[in-house]
XYZ file of C-alpha atoms in Angstrom:
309
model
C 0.000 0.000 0.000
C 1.621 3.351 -1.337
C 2.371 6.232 1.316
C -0.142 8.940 1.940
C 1.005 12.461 2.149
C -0.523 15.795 2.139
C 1.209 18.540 1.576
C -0.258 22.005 3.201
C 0.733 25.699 2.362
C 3.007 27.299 -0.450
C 1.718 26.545 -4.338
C 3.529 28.573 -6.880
C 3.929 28.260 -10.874
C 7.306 28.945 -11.716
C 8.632 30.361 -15.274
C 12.280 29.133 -15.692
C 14.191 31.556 -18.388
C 17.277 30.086 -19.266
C 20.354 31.639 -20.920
C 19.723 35.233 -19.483
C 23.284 36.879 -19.826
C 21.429 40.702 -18.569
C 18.474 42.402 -18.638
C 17.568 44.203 -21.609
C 17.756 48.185 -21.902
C 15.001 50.021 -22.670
C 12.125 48.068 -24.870
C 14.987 45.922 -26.331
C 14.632 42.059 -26.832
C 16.891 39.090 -26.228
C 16.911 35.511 -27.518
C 17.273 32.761 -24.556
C 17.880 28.878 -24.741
C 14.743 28.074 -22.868
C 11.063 29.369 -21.005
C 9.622 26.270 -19.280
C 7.040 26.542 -16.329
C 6.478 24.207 -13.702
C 4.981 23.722 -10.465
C 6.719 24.497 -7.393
C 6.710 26.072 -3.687
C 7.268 24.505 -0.553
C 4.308 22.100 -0.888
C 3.213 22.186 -4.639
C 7.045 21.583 -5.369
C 7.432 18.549 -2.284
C 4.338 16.995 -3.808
C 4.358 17.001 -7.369
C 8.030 15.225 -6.449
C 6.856 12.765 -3.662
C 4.190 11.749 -6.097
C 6.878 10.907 -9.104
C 8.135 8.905 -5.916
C 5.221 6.967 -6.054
C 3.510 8.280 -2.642
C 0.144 8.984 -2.616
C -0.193 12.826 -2.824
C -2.860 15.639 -1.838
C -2.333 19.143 -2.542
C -3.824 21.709 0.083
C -3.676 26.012 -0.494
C -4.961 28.508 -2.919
C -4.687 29.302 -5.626
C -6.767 32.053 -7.633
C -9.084 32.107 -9.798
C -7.033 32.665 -13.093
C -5.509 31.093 -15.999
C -2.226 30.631 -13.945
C -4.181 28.181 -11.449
C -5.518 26.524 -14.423
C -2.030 25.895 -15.282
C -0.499 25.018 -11.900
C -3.377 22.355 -11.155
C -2.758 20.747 -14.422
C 1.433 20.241 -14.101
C 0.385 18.681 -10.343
C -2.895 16.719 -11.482
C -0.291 15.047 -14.546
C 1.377 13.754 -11.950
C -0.746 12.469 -10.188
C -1.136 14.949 -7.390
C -5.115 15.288 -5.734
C -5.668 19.026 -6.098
C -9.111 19.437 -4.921
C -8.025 20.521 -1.744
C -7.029 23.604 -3.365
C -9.336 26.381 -2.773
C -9.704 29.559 -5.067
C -9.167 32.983 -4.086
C -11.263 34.857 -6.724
C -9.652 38.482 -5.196
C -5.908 36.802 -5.686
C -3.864 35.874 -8.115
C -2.032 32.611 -7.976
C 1.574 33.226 -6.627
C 4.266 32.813 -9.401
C 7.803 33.183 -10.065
C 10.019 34.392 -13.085
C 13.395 32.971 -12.492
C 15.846 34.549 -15.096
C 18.978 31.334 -14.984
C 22.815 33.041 -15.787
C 25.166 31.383 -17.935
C 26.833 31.081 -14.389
C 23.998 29.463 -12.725
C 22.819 32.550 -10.669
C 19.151 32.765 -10.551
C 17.440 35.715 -9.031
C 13.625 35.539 -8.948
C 10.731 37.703 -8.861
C 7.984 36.222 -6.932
C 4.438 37.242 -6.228
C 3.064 35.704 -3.277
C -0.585 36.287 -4.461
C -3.354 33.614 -2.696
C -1.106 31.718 -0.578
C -0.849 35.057 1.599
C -4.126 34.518 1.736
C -4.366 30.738 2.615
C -5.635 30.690 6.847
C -6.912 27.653 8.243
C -10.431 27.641 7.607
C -9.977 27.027 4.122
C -8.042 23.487 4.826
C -10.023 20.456 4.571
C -10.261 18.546 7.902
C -8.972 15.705 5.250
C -5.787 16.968 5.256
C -4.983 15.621 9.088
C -5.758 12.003 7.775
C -2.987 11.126 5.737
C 0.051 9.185 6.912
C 2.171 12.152 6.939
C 1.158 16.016 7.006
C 3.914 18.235 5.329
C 3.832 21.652 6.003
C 5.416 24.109 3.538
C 5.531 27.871 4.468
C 4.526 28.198 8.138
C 5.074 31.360 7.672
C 2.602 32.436 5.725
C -0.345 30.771 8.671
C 2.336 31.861 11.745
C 3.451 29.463 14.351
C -0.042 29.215 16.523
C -2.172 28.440 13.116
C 0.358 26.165 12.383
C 1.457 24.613 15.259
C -2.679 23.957 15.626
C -2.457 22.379 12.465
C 0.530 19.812 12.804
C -0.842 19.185 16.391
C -4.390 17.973 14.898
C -2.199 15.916 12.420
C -0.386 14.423 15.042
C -3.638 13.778 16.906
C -4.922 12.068 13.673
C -1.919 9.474 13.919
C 0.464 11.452 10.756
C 3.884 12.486 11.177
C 4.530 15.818 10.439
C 7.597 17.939 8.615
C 8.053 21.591 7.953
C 10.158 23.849 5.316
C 10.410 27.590 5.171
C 10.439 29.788 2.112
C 12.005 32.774 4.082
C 15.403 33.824 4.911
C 17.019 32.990 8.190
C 15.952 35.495 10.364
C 15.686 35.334 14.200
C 12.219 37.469 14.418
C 11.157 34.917 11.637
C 12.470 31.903 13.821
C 10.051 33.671 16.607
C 7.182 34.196 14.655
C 6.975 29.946 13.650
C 8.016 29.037 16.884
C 5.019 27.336 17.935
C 5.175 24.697 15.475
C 8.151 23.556 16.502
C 7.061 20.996 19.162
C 4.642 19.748 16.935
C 7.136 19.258 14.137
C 8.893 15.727 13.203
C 10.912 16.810 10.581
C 12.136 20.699 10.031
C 13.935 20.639 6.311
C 15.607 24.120 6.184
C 18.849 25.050 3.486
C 22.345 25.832 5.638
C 21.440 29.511 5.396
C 18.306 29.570 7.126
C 19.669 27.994 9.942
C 22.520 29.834 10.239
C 20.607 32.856 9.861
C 17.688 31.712 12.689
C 20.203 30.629 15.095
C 23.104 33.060 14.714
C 25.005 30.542 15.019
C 28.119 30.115 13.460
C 28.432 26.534 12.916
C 25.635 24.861 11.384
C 25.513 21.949 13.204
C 25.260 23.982 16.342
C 22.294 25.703 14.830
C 20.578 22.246 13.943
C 20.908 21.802 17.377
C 18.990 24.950 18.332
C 16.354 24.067 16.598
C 16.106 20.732 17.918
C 16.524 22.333 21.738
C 13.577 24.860 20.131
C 11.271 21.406 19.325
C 12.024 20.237 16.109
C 12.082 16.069 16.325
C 14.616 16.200 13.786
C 16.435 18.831 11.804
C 17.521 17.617 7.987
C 19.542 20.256 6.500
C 20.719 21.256 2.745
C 23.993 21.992 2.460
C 23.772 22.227 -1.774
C 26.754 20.811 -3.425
C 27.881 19.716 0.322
C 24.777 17.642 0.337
C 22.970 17.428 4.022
C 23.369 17.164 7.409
C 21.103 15.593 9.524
C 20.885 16.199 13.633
C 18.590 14.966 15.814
C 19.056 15.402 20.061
C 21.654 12.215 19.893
C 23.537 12.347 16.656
C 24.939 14.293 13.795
C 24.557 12.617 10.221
C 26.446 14.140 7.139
C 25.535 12.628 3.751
C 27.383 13.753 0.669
C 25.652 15.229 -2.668
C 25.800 13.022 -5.676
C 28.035 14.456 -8.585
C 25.671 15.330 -11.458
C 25.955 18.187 -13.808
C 24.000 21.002 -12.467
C 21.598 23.225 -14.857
C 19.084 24.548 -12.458
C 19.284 24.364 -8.749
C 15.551 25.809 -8.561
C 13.738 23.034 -6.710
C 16.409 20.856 -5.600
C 15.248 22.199 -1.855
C 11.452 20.666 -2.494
C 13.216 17.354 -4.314
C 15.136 16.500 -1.247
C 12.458 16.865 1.226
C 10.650 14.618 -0.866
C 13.018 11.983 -1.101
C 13.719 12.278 2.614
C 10.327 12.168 3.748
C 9.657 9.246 1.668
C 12.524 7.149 2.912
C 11.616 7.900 6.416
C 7.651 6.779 5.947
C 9.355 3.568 4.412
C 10.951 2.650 7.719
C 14.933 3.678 6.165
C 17.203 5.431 8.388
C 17.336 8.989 8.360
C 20.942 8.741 6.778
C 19.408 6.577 4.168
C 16.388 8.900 3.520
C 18.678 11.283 3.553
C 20.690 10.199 0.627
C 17.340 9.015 -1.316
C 16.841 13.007 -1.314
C 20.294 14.385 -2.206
C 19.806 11.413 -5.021
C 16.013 12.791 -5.734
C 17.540 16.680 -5.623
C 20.361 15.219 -8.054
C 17.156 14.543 -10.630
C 16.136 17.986 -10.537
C 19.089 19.706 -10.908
C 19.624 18.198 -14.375
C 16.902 19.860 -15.708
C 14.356 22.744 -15.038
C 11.629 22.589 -11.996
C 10.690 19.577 -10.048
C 8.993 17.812 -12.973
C 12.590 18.223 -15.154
C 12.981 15.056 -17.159
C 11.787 11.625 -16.223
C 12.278 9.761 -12.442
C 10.682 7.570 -10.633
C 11.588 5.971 -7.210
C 13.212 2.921 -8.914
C 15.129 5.143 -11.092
C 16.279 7.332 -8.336
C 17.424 4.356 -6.569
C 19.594 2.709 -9.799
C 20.825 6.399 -9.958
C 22.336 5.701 -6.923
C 24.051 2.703 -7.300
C 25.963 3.582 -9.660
C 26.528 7.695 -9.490
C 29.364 8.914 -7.027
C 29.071 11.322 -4.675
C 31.101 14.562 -4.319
């Protein structure tokens, strides 16, 4: 019996532009390589991956009521994610990102944060506690009491819960999601969030933090470094796998996946832990968290034969 998931929060369509050497002057054009959109954000992003995994996947947010929500729902419904527990929000428009992709790799990003500002907890579907595991992506966005009420029903329900951030490490951001920590299983932040949350100036110190703060477990990207995993009794570091890198956009979402997935099939957290720096390896081939074609058997021969850095 596959893995039920539901992923909560942060839905976003993302336009990748690749080959962007500047910005234009003026009303002037430029010829790129490549415009591909996908779907992405902390939950949209987790999902449409843990569902290429083979989990069983429901989407929960909002979205608005616009052609770009007609085209986000269809990229996660291809895969095989349940959207109907995304609700419309005819007064927003569905968050998006343009993410211009250097030559060099750099990607700045312009992001509108449109209905999931706008997502509170009345809209979720008491549905979403039921499922094996509750992943929460942007806390932010409900703040720690609406979403430490919200892990804490799915907890309740019998699910195991995990959390990632969209914003930068910040301590008065660290303050305001606070309350979900005890009620978290898994917190999946990148090395600069917690080094920015913590202050502190080695990141396995600031794992630790945020473990002493509640967090079960904290699994941290370290990009090319791969992740480090800390929990109250150990320190874990598992190396990335060596893969040549065209678009880091989604690797973040990609690894949660793979690590929450390993860790609902009874593997060890360094195990799950390399199924996502092996699932993050996918993405970064390609554009967005749908780039190319994957599946968890596929991941897993990738594996077996790729080394790591």
């Amino acid at each position: 019996m596959s893995t039920t998931i539901s992923v909560v929060g942060v839905h976003v369509l993302d336009t990748h532009v690749i080959g962007v050497e500047s910005i234009p002057s003026g009303s002037d054009g430029q010829l790129v390589e490549t415009i591909r959109m996908s779907a992405a954000g902390t939950a949209g992003g987790t999902g449409l991956v843990l569902a290429r995994l083979g989990a069983d996947v429901s989407s929960f947010g909002a979205v608005g009521d616009d052609m770009t929500a007609v085209t986000l729902l269809a990229l996660l419904a291809e895969e095989g994610v349940d959207v109907t527990g995304l609700v419309r929000k005819g007064e927003h428009q569905t968050s998006s990102s343009v993410i211009p992709v250097r030559p060099s790799g750099e990607r700045p990003a312009w992001h509108c944060i449109g209905a999931n500002g706008a997502f509170t907890l009345e809209d979720l579907d008491p549905a979403a506690h039921l499922a094996d595991h509750v992943h929460l992506g942007g806390p932010e966005f409900l703040g720690g009491a609406a979403a430490g009420e919200l892990l804490a029903a799915a907890r309740s329900a019998g699910a195991t819960t995990s959390v990632d951030l969209l914003a930068p490490g910040d301590p008065d951001m660290l303050a305001w999601i606070a309350d979900a920590l005890p009620h978290t299983d898994y917190l999946l932040p990148n090395d600069e969030q917690v080094l920015g949350f913590t202050g502190a100036a080695d990141l396995a110190d600031g794992a630790r933090a945020l473990v002493d703060a509640g967090a079960g477990c904290v699994a941290v990207t370290r990009g090319a470094r791969g992740a480090l995993v800390v929990t109250r009794d150990e320190v874990i570091e598992v190396p990335a796998y060596a893969v040549d890198v065209v678009d880091t956009t989604g690797c973040g979402d990609a690894f949660s996946a793979g690590f929450l997935l390993g860790r609902a099939q009874g593997r060890s957290l360094a195990d799950s832990a390399a199924l996502g720096c092996a699932t993050a390896a996918q993405v970064a081939g390609g554009l967005g968290t749908d780039a190319g074609v994957y599946d968890l058997a596929s991941v897993e021969a990738f594996m077996a034969v790729t080394p790591t850095r």
